[in-house]
PDB file of C-alpha atoms in Angstrom:
ATOM      1  CA  UNK A 109      -9.037  17.744 -53.713  1.00 55.00           C
ATOM      2  CA  UNK A 110      -5.444  18.332 -53.159  1.00 61.00           C
ATOM      3  CA  UNK A 111      -4.481  20.566 -49.841  1.00 69.00           C
ATOM      4  CA  UNK A 112      -2.711  23.114 -52.483  1.00 60.00           C
ATOM      5  CA  UNK A 113      -5.960  22.997 -54.354  1.00 60.00           C
ATOM      6  CA  UNK A 114      -8.013  23.944 -51.086  1.00 58.00           C
ATOM      7  CA  UNK A 115      -5.560  26.197 -50.259  1.00 69.00           C
ATOM      8  CA  UNK A 116      -5.806  28.480 -53.431  1.00 60.00           C
ATOM      9  CA  UNK A 117      -9.407  28.429 -53.594  1.00 61.00           C
ATOM     10  CA  UNK A 118      -9.562  29.544 -49.988  1.00 68.00           C
ATOM     11  CA  UNK A 119      -7.491  32.496 -50.756  1.00 71.00           C
ATOM     12  CA  UNK A 120      -9.217  33.435 -53.380  1.00 67.00           C
ATOM     13  CA  UNK A 121     -12.352  33.355 -51.969  1.00 62.00           C
ATOM     14  CA  UNK A 122     -10.927  35.765 -48.946  1.00 67.00           C
ATOM     15  CA  UNK A 123      -9.579  38.251 -52.197  1.00 71.00           C
ATOM     16  CA  UNK A 124     -12.957  38.301 -53.652  1.00 68.00           C
ATOM     17  CA  UNK A 125     -14.144  40.631 -50.629  1.00 68.00           C
ATOM     18  CA  UNK A 126     -11.595  42.932 -51.462  1.00 67.00           C
ATOM     19  CA  UNK A 127     -12.498  42.995 -55.621  1.00 69.00           C
ATOM     20  CA  UNK A 128     -16.588  43.734 -54.028  1.00 67.00           C
ATOM     21  CA  UNK A 129     -15.945  45.692 -51.502  1.00 73.00           C
ATOM     22  CA  UNK A 130     -19.308  47.465 -51.787  1.00 75.00           C
ATOM     23  CA  UNK A 131     -21.075  44.374 -51.615  1.00 74.00           C
ATOM     24  CA  UNK A 132     -18.728  43.127 -48.791  1.00 77.00           C
ATOM     25  CA  UNK A 133     -19.612  46.203 -46.967  1.00 83.00           C
ATOM     26  CA  UNK A 134     -22.997  46.105 -47.467  1.00 79.00           C
ATOM     27  CA  UNK A 135     -23.340  42.232 -46.619  1.00 79.00           C
ATOM     28  CA  UNK A 136     -21.383  42.840 -43.298  1.00 84.00           C
ATOM     29  CA  UNK A 137     -23.080  45.909 -42.339  1.00 87.00           C
ATOM     30  CA  UNK A 138     -26.818  44.217 -42.912  1.00 81.00           C
ATOM     31  CA  UNK A 139     -26.268  40.816 -41.267  1.00 84.00           C
ATOM     32  CA  UNK A 140     -24.793  42.632 -38.601  1.00 88.00           C
ATOM     33  CA  UNK A 141     -27.289  44.773 -37.682  1.00 87.00           C
ATOM     34  CA  UNK A 142     -30.188  42.033 -37.645  1.00 83.00           C
ATOM     35  CA  UNK A 143     -28.070  39.819 -35.661  1.00 87.00           C
ATOM     36  CA  UNK A 144     -27.430  42.390 -33.289  1.00 89.00           C
ATOM     37  CA  UNK A 145     -31.216  43.239 -32.974  1.00 85.00           C
ATOM     38  CA  UNK A 146     -31.600  39.684 -32.672  1.00 84.00           C
ATOM     39  CA  UNK A 147     -29.101  39.129 -29.945  1.00 88.00           C
ATOM     40  CA  UNK A 148     -30.652  42.420 -27.645  1.00 87.00           C
ATOM     41  CA  UNK A 149     -34.544  40.482 -28.447  1.00 83.00           C
ATOM     42  CA  UNK A 150     -33.286  37.306 -27.070  1.00 84.00           C
ATOM     43  CA  UNK A 151     -31.843  39.298 -23.735  1.00 87.00           C
ATOM     44  CA  UNK A 152     -34.631  40.615 -23.041  1.00 83.00           C
ATOM     45  CA  UNK A 153     -36.558  37.408 -23.379  1.00 81.00           C
ATOM     46  CA  UNK A 154     -34.172  36.189 -20.575  1.00 84.00           C
ATOM     47  CA  UNK A 155     -34.040  38.860 -18.546  1.00 82.00           C
ATOM     48  CA  UNK A 156     -37.950  38.807 -18.465  1.00 78.00           C
ATOM     49  CA  UNK A 157     -37.685  35.274 -17.410  1.00 77.00           C
ATOM     50  CA  UNK A 158     -35.523  36.436 -14.673  1.00 77.00           C
ATOM     51  CA  UNK A 159     -37.468  38.995 -13.271  1.00 75.00           C
ATOM     52  CA  UNK A 160     -40.558  37.184 -13.516  1.00 71.00           C
ATOM     53  CA  UNK A 161     -38.674  34.132 -11.509  1.00 69.00           C
ATOM     54  CA  UNK A 162     -37.144  37.149  -9.459  1.00 71.00           C
ATOM     55  CA  UNK A 163     -40.483  38.591  -8.571  1.00 68.00           C
ATOM     56  CA  UNK A 164     -41.552  35.128  -7.505  1.00 64.00           C
ATOM     57  CA  UNK A 165     -39.375  34.797  -4.948  1.00 64.00           C
ATOM     58  CA  UNK A 166     -40.302  37.837  -3.476  1.00 65.00           C
ATOM     59  CA  UNK A 167     -44.038  37.301  -3.647  1.00 69.00           C
ATOM     60  CA  UNK A 168     -44.329  34.753  -1.343  1.00 80.00           C
ATOM     61  CA  UNK A 169     -46.957  31.993  -0.049  1.00 87.00           C
ATOM     62  CA  UNK A 170     -48.108  32.069   3.889  1.00 90.00           C
ATOM     63  CA  UNK A 171     -49.714  28.856   4.919  1.00 92.00           C
ATOM     64  CA  UNK A 172     -51.145  29.611   8.541  1.00 92.00           C
ATOM     65  CA  UNK A 173     -51.160  26.910  10.905  1.00 91.00           C
ATOM     66  CA  UNK A 174     -53.748  25.936  13.095  1.00 90.00           C
ATOM     67  CA  UNK A 175     -54.011  27.871  16.407  1.00 87.00           C
ATOM     68  CA  UNK A 176     -54.276  25.079  18.449  1.00 86.00           C
ATOM     69  CA  UNK A 177     -51.589  22.430  16.525  1.00 86.00           C
ATOM     70  CA  UNK A 178     -48.875  21.470  18.771  1.00 88.00           C
ATOM     71  CA  UNK A 179     -45.284  20.650  17.792  1.00 87.00           C
ATOM     72  CA  UNK A 180     -45.791  17.521  16.252  1.00 91.00           C
ATOM     73  CA  UNK A 181     -48.683  19.253  13.681  1.00 91.00           C
ATOM     74  CA  UNK A 182     -46.871  21.995  13.195  1.00 89.00           C
ATOM     75  CA  UNK A 183     -43.838  19.874  12.110  1.00 91.00           C
ATOM     76  CA  UNK A 184     -45.730  17.622   9.899  1.00 92.00           C
ATOM     77  CA  UNK A 185     -47.229  20.535   7.750  1.00 92.00           C
ATOM     78  CA  UNK A 186     -43.575  21.914   7.494  1.00 91.00           C
ATOM     79  CA  UNK A 187     -42.211  18.418   5.943  1.00 92.00           C
ATOM     80  CA  UNK A 188     -45.466  18.276   3.806  1.00 93.00           C
ATOM     81  CA  UNK A 189     -44.840  21.512   2.540  1.00 92.00           C
ATOM     82  CA  UNK A 190     -41.263  21.000   1.952  1.00 90.00           C
ATOM     83  CA  UNK A 191     -41.742  17.780   0.417  1.00 90.00           C
ATOM     84  CA  UNK A 192     -44.155  19.200  -2.202  1.00 90.00           C
ATOM     85  CA  UNK A 193     -42.703  18.772  -5.446  1.00 89.00           C
ATOM     86  CA  UNK A 194     -42.386  22.775  -7.089  1.00 86.00           C
ATOM     87  CA  UNK A 195     -41.705  24.630  -3.762  1.00 88.00           C
ATOM     88  CA  UNK A 196     -38.255  26.232  -3.773  1.00 84.00           C
ATOM     89  CA  UNK A 197     -38.008  27.428  -0.214  1.00 86.00           C
ATOM     90  CA  UNK A 198     -39.445  26.965   2.937  1.00 90.00           C
ATOM     91  CA  UNK A 199     -39.755  29.431   6.125  1.00 89.00           C
ATOM     92  CA  UNK A 200     -41.499  28.601   9.747  1.00 91.00           C
ATOM     93  CA  UNK A 201     -42.670  31.830  11.676  1.00 89.00           C
ATOM     94  CA  UNK A 202     -43.399  31.019  14.806  1.00 87.00           C
ATOM     95  CA  UNK A 203     -45.915  33.676  16.971  1.00 82.00           C
ATOM     96  CA  UNK A 204     -43.501  35.353  18.681  1.00 79.00           C
ATOM     97  CA  UNK A 205     -41.139  35.682  15.308  1.00 82.00           C
ATOM     98  CA  UNK A 206     -44.210  37.500  13.481  1.00 78.00           C
ATOM     99  CA  UNK A 207     -44.781  39.367  16.275  1.00 72.00           C
ATOM    100  CA  UNK A 208     -41.085  40.630  16.255  1.00 76.00           C
ATOM    101  CA  UNK A 209     -41.193  40.734  13.049  1.00 74.00           C
ATOM    102  CA  UNK A 210     -44.110  43.577  13.279  1.00 66.00           C
ATOM    103  CA  UNK A 211     -42.073  45.192  15.787  1.00 62.00           C
ATOM    104  CA  UNK A 212     -39.957  45.687  13.616  1.00 63.00           C
ATOM    105  CA  UNK A 213     -41.966  47.010  11.012  1.00 59.00           C
ATOM    106  CA  UNK A 214     -43.642  49.617  13.293  1.00 58.00           C
ATOM    107  CA  UNK A 215     -40.783  50.822  15.524  1.00 57.00           C
ATOM    108  CA  UNK A 216     -42.623  53.488  16.679  1.00 60.00           C
ATOM    109  CA  UNK A 217     -45.570  51.312  18.284  1.00 55.00           C
ATOM    110  CA  UNK A 218     -43.375  48.887  19.899  1.00 55.00           C
ATOM    111  CA  UNK A 219     -44.890  49.477  23.241  1.00 59.00           C
ATOM    112  CA  UNK A 220     -48.017  48.982  22.440  1.00 56.00           C
ATOM    113  CA  UNK A 221     -46.839  45.708  20.606  1.00 54.00           C
ATOM    114  CA  UNK A 222     -45.217  44.914  24.004  1.00 57.00           C
ATOM    115  CA  UNK A 223     -49.394  44.298  25.074  1.00 57.00           C
ATOM    116  CA  UNK A 224     -49.693  41.087  22.885  1.00 58.00           C
ATOM    117  CA  UNK A 225     -46.171  39.343  24.399  1.00 60.00           C
ATOM    118  CA  UNK A 226     -48.839  37.398  27.336  1.00 61.00           C
ATOM    119  CA  UNK A 227     -51.693  37.085  25.204  1.00 61.00           C
ATOM    120  CA  UNK A 228     -50.187  36.745  20.807  1.00 68.00           C
ATOM    121  CA  UNK A 229     -53.163  36.925  18.771  1.00 75.00           C
ATOM    122  CA  UNK A 230     -50.653  36.335  15.649  1.00 80.00           C
ATOM    123  CA  UNK A 231     -51.059  32.445  14.126  1.00 84.00           C
ATOM    124  CA  UNK A 232     -47.067  30.809  13.576  1.00 88.00           C
ATOM    125  CA  UNK A 233     -46.882  30.107   9.243  1.00 91.00           C
ATOM    126  CA  UNK A 234     -45.311  28.957   6.798  1.00 92.00           C
ATOM    127  CA  UNK A 235     -43.441  31.583   4.279  1.00 91.00           C
ATOM    128  CA  UNK A 236     -43.625  29.466   0.995  1.00 91.00           C
ATOM    129  CA  UNK A 237     -41.561  30.364  -2.073  1.00 86.00           C
ATOM    130  CA  UNK A 238     -42.362  28.538  -5.350  1.00 84.00           C
ATOM    131  CA  UNK A 239     -40.019  27.827  -8.295  1.00 80.00           C
ATOM    132  CA  UNK A 240     -43.233  28.250 -11.158  1.00 79.00           C
ATOM    133  CA  UNK A 241     -45.021  31.463 -10.326  1.00 78.00           C
ATOM    134  CA  UNK A 242     -47.902  29.454 -13.056  1.00 80.00           C
ATOM    135  CA  UNK A 243     -48.588  26.552 -10.351  1.00 85.00           C
ATOM    136  CA  UNK A 244     -49.235  29.192  -7.219  1.00 86.00           C
ATOM    137  CA  UNK A 245     -53.641  28.582  -7.554  1.00 87.00           C
ATOM    138  CA  UNK A 246     -53.007  24.875  -7.660  1.00 89.00           C
ATOM    139  CA  UNK A 247     -50.290  25.255  -4.989  1.00 91.00           C
ATOM    140  CA  UNK A 248     -52.583  26.885  -2.441  1.00 91.00           C
ATOM    141  CA  UNK A 249     -55.459  24.225  -3.165  1.00 90.00           C
ATOM    142  CA  UNK A 250     -52.949  21.621  -2.219  1.00 92.00           C
ATOM    143  CA  UNK A 251     -51.523  23.636   1.024  1.00 93.00           C
ATOM    144  CA  UNK A 252     -55.001  23.462   2.391  1.00 91.00           C
ATOM    145  CA  UNK A 253     -55.977  20.807   1.934  1.00 91.00           C
ATOM    146  CA  UNK A 254     -52.968  19.194   4.726  1.00 92.00           C
ATOM    147  CA  UNK A 255     -53.730  18.675   8.016  1.00 91.00           C
ATOM    148  CA  UNK A 256     -53.162  21.379  10.487  1.00 91.00           C
ATOM    149  CA  UNK A 257     -53.451  24.065   8.004  1.00 91.00           C
ATOM    150  CA  UNK A 258     -55.631  26.805   9.530  1.00 90.00           C
ATOM    151  CA  UNK A 259     -55.661  29.044   5.969  1.00 91.00           C
ATOM    152  CA  UNK A 260     -53.222  29.782   2.824  1.00 91.00           C
ATOM    153  CA  UNK A 261     -52.750  33.325   1.953  1.00 89.00           C
ATOM    154  CA  UNK A 262     -51.201  33.391  -1.783  1.00 86.00           C
ATOM    155  CA  UNK A 263     -51.310  36.411  -4.736  1.00 83.00           C
ATOM    156  CA  UNK A 264     -52.782  34.612  -7.032  1.00 82.00           C
ATOM    157  CA  UNK A 265     -54.045  37.969  -9.457  1.00 82.00           C
ATOM    158  CA  UNK A 266     -50.422  39.249  -9.003  1.00 78.00           C
ATOM    159  CA  UNK A 267     -48.342  36.493  -9.783  1.00 79.00           C
ATOM    160  CA  UNK A 268     -50.969  35.599 -12.751  1.00 81.00           C
ATOM    161  CA  UNK A 269     -50.221  39.103 -13.991  1.00 80.00           C
ATOM    162  CA  UNK A 270     -46.661  38.206 -13.887  1.00 76.00           C
ATOM    163  CA  UNK A 271     -46.808  35.311 -16.249  1.00 79.00           C
ATOM    164  CA  UNK A 272     -48.935  36.850 -18.621  1.00 82.00           C
ATOM    165  CA  UNK A 273     -46.399  39.271 -18.849  1.00 78.00           C
ATOM    166  CA  UNK A 274     -43.691  36.492 -19.268  1.00 75.00           C
ATOM    167  CA  UNK A 275     -45.739  34.965 -21.625  1.00 81.00           C
ATOM    168  CA  UNK A 276     -46.678  37.810 -23.926  1.00 83.00           C
ATOM    169  CA  UNK A 277     -42.800  38.698 -23.971  1.00 76.00           C
ATOM    170  CA  UNK A 278     -41.304  34.780 -24.858  1.00 78.00           C
ATOM    171  CA  UNK A 279     -43.882  34.869 -27.945  1.00 83.00           C
ATOM    172  CA  UNK A 280     -43.515  38.366 -29.094  1.00 82.00           C
ATOM    173  CA  UNK A 281     -39.450  37.910 -28.679  1.00 76.00           C
ATOM    174  CA  UNK A 282     -39.247  34.094 -30.465  1.00 80.00           C
ATOM    175  CA  UNK A 283     -41.458  36.126 -33.330  1.00 84.00           C
ATOM    176  CA  UNK A 284     -39.349  38.448 -33.505  1.00 79.00           C
ATOM    177  CA  UNK A 285     -35.862  36.502 -33.027  1.00 77.00           C
ATOM    178  CA  UNK A 286     -37.250  34.378 -35.928  1.00 81.00           C
ATOM    179  CA  UNK A 287     -38.356  37.464 -38.396  1.00 82.00           C
ATOM    180  CA  UNK A 288     -34.950  38.790 -37.937  1.00 75.00           C
ATOM    181  CA  UNK A 289     -33.461  35.875 -38.954  1.00 74.00           C
ATOM    182  CA  UNK A 290     -35.413  35.359 -41.973  1.00 77.00           C
ATOM    183  CA  UNK A 291     -34.144  38.699 -42.819  1.00 75.00           C
ATOM    184  CA  UNK A 292     -30.669  37.768 -41.781  1.00 70.00           C
ATOM    185  CA  UNK A 293     -30.372  34.926 -44.432  1.00 71.00           C
ATOM    186  CA  UNK A 294     -32.872  36.850 -47.333  1.00 75.00           C
ATOM    187  CA  UNK A 295     -30.335  39.758 -46.684  1.00 71.00           C
ATOM    188  CA  UNK A 296     -27.148  37.785 -46.933  1.00 69.00           C
ATOM    189  CA  UNK A 297     -28.351  35.608 -49.574  1.00 69.00           C
ATOM    190  CA  UNK A 298     -29.626  38.583 -51.968  1.00 74.00           C
ATOM    191  CA  UNK A 299     -26.437  40.511 -51.889  1.00 70.00           C
ATOM    192  CA  UNK A 300     -24.086  37.246 -52.550  1.00 68.00           C
ATOM    193  CA  UNK A 301     -26.452  36.436 -55.294  1.00 72.00           C
ATOM    194  CA  UNK A 302     -25.946  39.875 -57.107  1.00 73.00           C
ATOM    195  CA  UNK A 303     -22.523  38.834 -56.116  1.00 68.00           C
ATOM    196  CA  UNK A 304     -22.667  35.744 -58.106  1.00 69.00           C
ATOM    197  CA  UNK A 305     -24.515  37.247 -60.587  1.00 72.00           C
ATOM    198  CA  UNK A 306     -21.573  39.847 -61.402  1.00 71.00           C
ATOM    199  CA  UNK A 307     -19.446  37.130 -62.101  1.00 70.00           C
ATOM    200  CA  UNK A 308     -21.443  34.899 -63.974  1.00 72.00           C
ATOM    201  CA  UNK A 309     -19.653  35.102 -67.118  1.00 77.00           C
ATOM    202  CA  UNK A 310     -16.689  34.284 -65.114  1.00 72.00           C
ATOM    203  CA  UNK A 311     -18.117  30.914 -63.256  1.00 74.00           C
ATOM    204  CA  UNK A 312     -19.860  29.740 -66.394  1.00 75.00           C
ATOM    205  CA  UNK A 313     -15.966  29.921 -68.415  1.00 76.00           C
ATOM    206  CA  UNK A 314     -14.616  27.943 -65.008  1.00 74.00           C
ATOM    207  CA  UNK A 315     -17.770  25.013 -65.823  1.00 72.00           C
ATOM    208  CA  UNK A 316     -16.591  25.477 -69.648  1.00 76.00           C
ATOM    209  CA  UNK A 317     -12.981  24.215 -69.078  1.00 77.00           C
ATOM    210  CA  UNK A 318     -13.875  21.747 -66.857  1.00 74.00           C
ATOM    211  CA  UNK A 319     -14.269  22.905 -63.292  1.00 70.00           C
ATOM    212  CA  UNK A 320     -16.328  20.626 -60.755  1.00 74.00           C
ATOM    213  CA  UNK A 321     -18.944  22.112 -58.881  1.00 73.00           C
ATOM    214  CA  UNK A 322     -16.501  22.149 -55.540  1.00 73.00           C
ATOM    215  CA  UNK A 323     -14.245  24.043 -57.508  1.00 74.00           C
ATOM    216  CA  UNK A 324     -16.825  26.846 -58.440  1.00 74.00           C
ATOM    217  CA  UNK A 325     -18.628  26.849 -55.019  1.00 76.00           C
ATOM    218  CA  UNK A 326     -15.719  26.555 -52.672  1.00 78.00           C
ATOM    219  CA  UNK A 327     -14.577  30.425 -53.200  1.00 78.00           C
ATOM    220  CA  UNK A 328     -18.164  31.916 -52.716  1.00 78.00           C
ATOM    221  CA  UNK A 329     -18.609  29.819 -49.502  1.00 80.00           C
ATOM    222  CA  UNK A 330     -15.362  30.894 -48.077  1.00 82.00           C
ATOM    223  CA  UNK A 331     -16.678  34.689 -48.766  1.00 80.00           C
ATOM    224  CA  UNK A 332     -19.816  34.325 -47.303  1.00 81.00           C
ATOM    225  CA  UNK A 333     -18.256  32.606 -43.770  1.00 84.00           C
ATOM    226  CA  UNK A 334     -15.413  35.005 -43.505  1.00 86.00           C
ATOM    227  CA  UNK A 335     -18.403  37.834 -44.330  1.00 84.00           C
ATOM    228  CA  UNK A 336     -20.616  35.853 -41.518  1.00 86.00           C
ATOM    229  CA  UNK A 337     -17.759  35.768 -38.894  1.00 90.00           C
ATOM    230  CA  UNK A 338     -16.704  39.381 -39.245  1.00 90.00           C
ATOM    231  CA  UNK A 339     -20.562  39.933 -39.045  1.00 90.00           C
ATOM    232  CA  UNK A 340     -20.375  38.002 -35.847  1.00 91.00           C
ATOM    233  CA  UNK A 341     -17.626  39.386 -34.239  1.00 94.00           C
ATOM    234  CA  UNK A 342     -19.264  43.377 -35.140  1.00 95.00           C
ATOM    235  CA  UNK A 343     -22.154  41.228 -33.529  1.00 93.00           C
ATOM    236  CA  UNK A 344     -20.557  40.285 -29.899  1.00 94.00           C
ATOM    237  CA  UNK A 345     -18.562  43.078 -30.202  1.00 95.00           C
ATOM    238  CA  UNK A 346     -21.648  45.249 -29.977  1.00 94.00           C
ATOM    239  CA  UNK A 347     -23.975  43.452 -27.577  1.00 93.00           C
ATOM    240  CA  UNK A 348     -21.922  42.623 -25.549  1.00 94.00           C
ATOM    241  CA  UNK A 349     -20.958  46.451 -24.960  1.00 93.00           C
ATOM    242  CA  UNK A 350     -24.205  48.042 -24.944  1.00 92.00           C
ATOM    243  CA  UNK A 351     -25.566  45.311 -22.267  1.00 90.00           C
ATOM    244  CA  UNK A 352     -22.231  45.901 -20.177  1.00 91.00           C
ATOM    245  CA  UNK A 353     -23.532  48.971 -20.700  1.00 89.00           C
ATOM    246  CA  UNK A 354     -26.763  48.683 -19.395  1.00 85.00           C
ATOM    247  CA  UNK A 355     -25.507  46.827 -16.617  1.00 83.00           C
ATOM    248  CA  UNK A 356     -23.422  49.423 -15.500  1.00 83.00           C
ATOM    249  CA  UNK A 357     -25.879  52.064 -15.020  1.00 80.00           C
ATOM    250  CA  UNK A 358     -29.134  50.061 -14.115  1.00 76.00           C
ATOM    251  CA  UNK A 359     -28.330  50.934 -10.301  1.00 71.00           C
ATOM    252  CA  UNK A 360     -29.319  54.259 -12.116  1.00 74.00           C
ATOM    253  CA  UNK A 361     -32.358  54.006 -13.679  1.00 70.00           C
ATOM    254  CA  UNK A 362     -34.956  55.188 -10.563  1.00 63.00           C
ATOM    255  CA  UNK A 363     -37.503  53.027  -8.015  1.00 63.00           C
ATOM    256  CA  UNK A 364     -39.469  50.984 -10.727  1.00 59.00           C
ATOM    257  CA  UNK A 365     -36.458  49.579 -12.524  1.00 63.00           C
ATOM    258  CA  UNK A 366     -35.486  48.703  -9.058  1.00 60.00           C
ATOM    259  CA  UNK A 367     -38.583  47.611  -8.162  1.00 57.00           C
ATOM    260  CA  UNK A 368     -38.946  45.148 -11.202  1.00 60.00           C
ATOM    261  CA  UNK A 369     -35.739  43.960 -11.753  1.00 62.00           C
ATOM    262  CA  UNK A 370     -34.013  44.219  -8.765  1.00 59.00           C
ATOM    263  CA  UNK A 371     -31.593  41.386  -8.874  1.00 62.00           C
ATOM    264  CA  UNK A 372     -32.896  39.988 -11.483  1.00 65.00           C
ATOM    265  CA  UNK A 373     -30.763  41.706 -14.304  1.00 76.00           C
ATOM    266  CA  UNK A 374     -29.037  38.557 -15.665  1.00 83.00           C
ATOM    267  CA  UNK A 375     -24.987  39.494 -14.937  1.00 85.00           C
ATOM    268  CA  UNK A 376     -22.788  40.130 -18.207  1.00 87.00           C
ATOM    269  CA  UNK A 377     -20.235  37.461 -17.176  1.00 89.00           C
ATOM    270  CA  UNK A 378     -23.304  34.986 -17.709  1.00 88.00           C
ATOM    271  CA  UNK A 379     -24.664  35.726 -20.970  1.00 90.00           C
ATOM    272  CA  UNK A 380     -21.298  36.886 -23.091  1.00 90.00           C
ATOM    273  CA  UNK A 381     -19.845  33.480 -23.379  1.00 92.00           C
ATOM    274  CA  UNK A 382     -23.251  32.547 -25.400  1.00 91.00           C
ATOM    275  CA  UNK A 383     -23.336  35.778 -27.032  1.00 92.00           C
ATOM    276  CA  UNK A 384     -20.288  35.320 -28.513  1.00 93.00           C
ATOM    277  CA  UNK A 385     -20.411  31.478 -29.683  1.00 92.00           C
ATOM    278  CA  UNK A 386     -24.237  32.489 -31.102  1.00 88.00           C
ATOM    279  CA  UNK A 387     -22.638  35.590 -32.960  1.00 91.00           C
ATOM    280  CA  UNK A 388     -20.004  33.835 -34.183  1.00 92.00           C
ATOM    281  CA  UNK A 389     -21.958  30.390 -35.317  1.00 91.00           C
ATOM    282  CA  UNK A 390     -25.007  32.187 -36.586  1.00 87.00           C
ATOM    283  CA  UNK A 391     -22.499  34.785 -38.341  1.00 87.00           C
ATOM    284  CA  UNK A 392     -20.830  31.291 -40.223  1.00 87.00           C
ATOM    285  CA  UNK A 393     -23.748  29.119 -41.050  1.00 85.00           C
ATOM    286  CA  UNK A 394     -26.001  32.541 -42.316  1.00 82.00           C
ATOM    287  CA  UNK A 395     -22.737  33.677 -44.586  1.00 81.00           C
ATOM    288  CA  UNK A 396     -21.918  30.002 -45.910  1.00 80.00           C
ATOM    289  CA  UNK A 397     -25.618  28.809 -46.214  1.00 78.00           C
ATOM    290  CA  UNK A 398     -26.001  31.839 -48.394  1.00 75.00           C
ATOM    291  CA  UNK A 399     -23.634  31.936 -50.668  1.00 75.00           C
ATOM    292  CA  UNK A 400     -24.054  28.257 -50.912  1.00 75.00           C
ATOM    293  CA  UNK A 401     -27.281  28.331 -52.153  1.00 73.00           C
ATOM    294  CA  UNK A 402     -27.244  31.304 -54.032  1.00 70.00           C
ATOM    295  CA  UNK A 403     -24.745  29.746 -56.397  1.00 70.00           C
ATOM    296  CA  UNK A 404     -26.372  26.739 -56.948  1.00 69.00           C
ATOM    297  CA  UNK A 405     -28.509  27.481 -59.657  1.00 65.00           C
ATOM    298  CA  UNK A 406     -25.835  29.445 -61.506  1.00 62.00           C
ATOM    299  CA  UNK A 407     -23.759  25.775 -61.829  1.00 62.00           C
ATOM    300  CA  UNK A 408     -25.871  24.399 -64.638  1.00 63.00           C
ATOM    301  CA  UNK A 409     -24.377  25.816 -67.529  1.00 55.00           C
TER     302      UNK A 409
END
């Protein structure tokens, strides 16, 4: 195909958008809505994952060291914990550190706690954070088996709840994404199929005078691509603007939101490039492929 011919067919495909403006607006609107809902479903999934990871860093395991352990054994316990795969952070708390921590929590009773300076009842321990909350129970058993460990305290039931919520939201989010993708493809395909059906006589005449399948198909594919790209731009603008607003008002959404999300809400700068790329690529693919498959059966005349 000559470049001039390609340019002519491309211009023709773009002009067709104006000729059939009602179908064009319907297709762009429906695709934009589906893709925007799809994007927000994905954002919910991403933020739930971030929330679970954030809560995981706030729910530490406490590995208590044997009160009779010497410094060498204490250091070996720390080394064993730190070298375990899946451990993201380890912090050592001496008996004195624990006592001072309680003094900070109970400042009004600090004088009473001063009596423990010479007879400290607390145990030295390691505060451990995991990169995967689902491994907390397994890790707890591993740490209990380390020589020099007195006991392990871990919020196992709470982390199981977090993990179950994460899995449920992830599963539901993926189902919603797949359903909305299918709806988007069906919507675009149906809209373009109506447009193709309205011009079926034009296609038949072109075929009768010797036009190849490529010459007939290209304007429709260009038309679908342009509609998809316009839908992608609208989707990106709506999704990025909506998410920016959520991030902006997040500090005012109350104590429960702050407790759950805290610093876990994914920043806008981390997601907007992905949103923009997804919107444009998905829109172009759905529009182009929808056009290609819609016109295929009309080529056999």
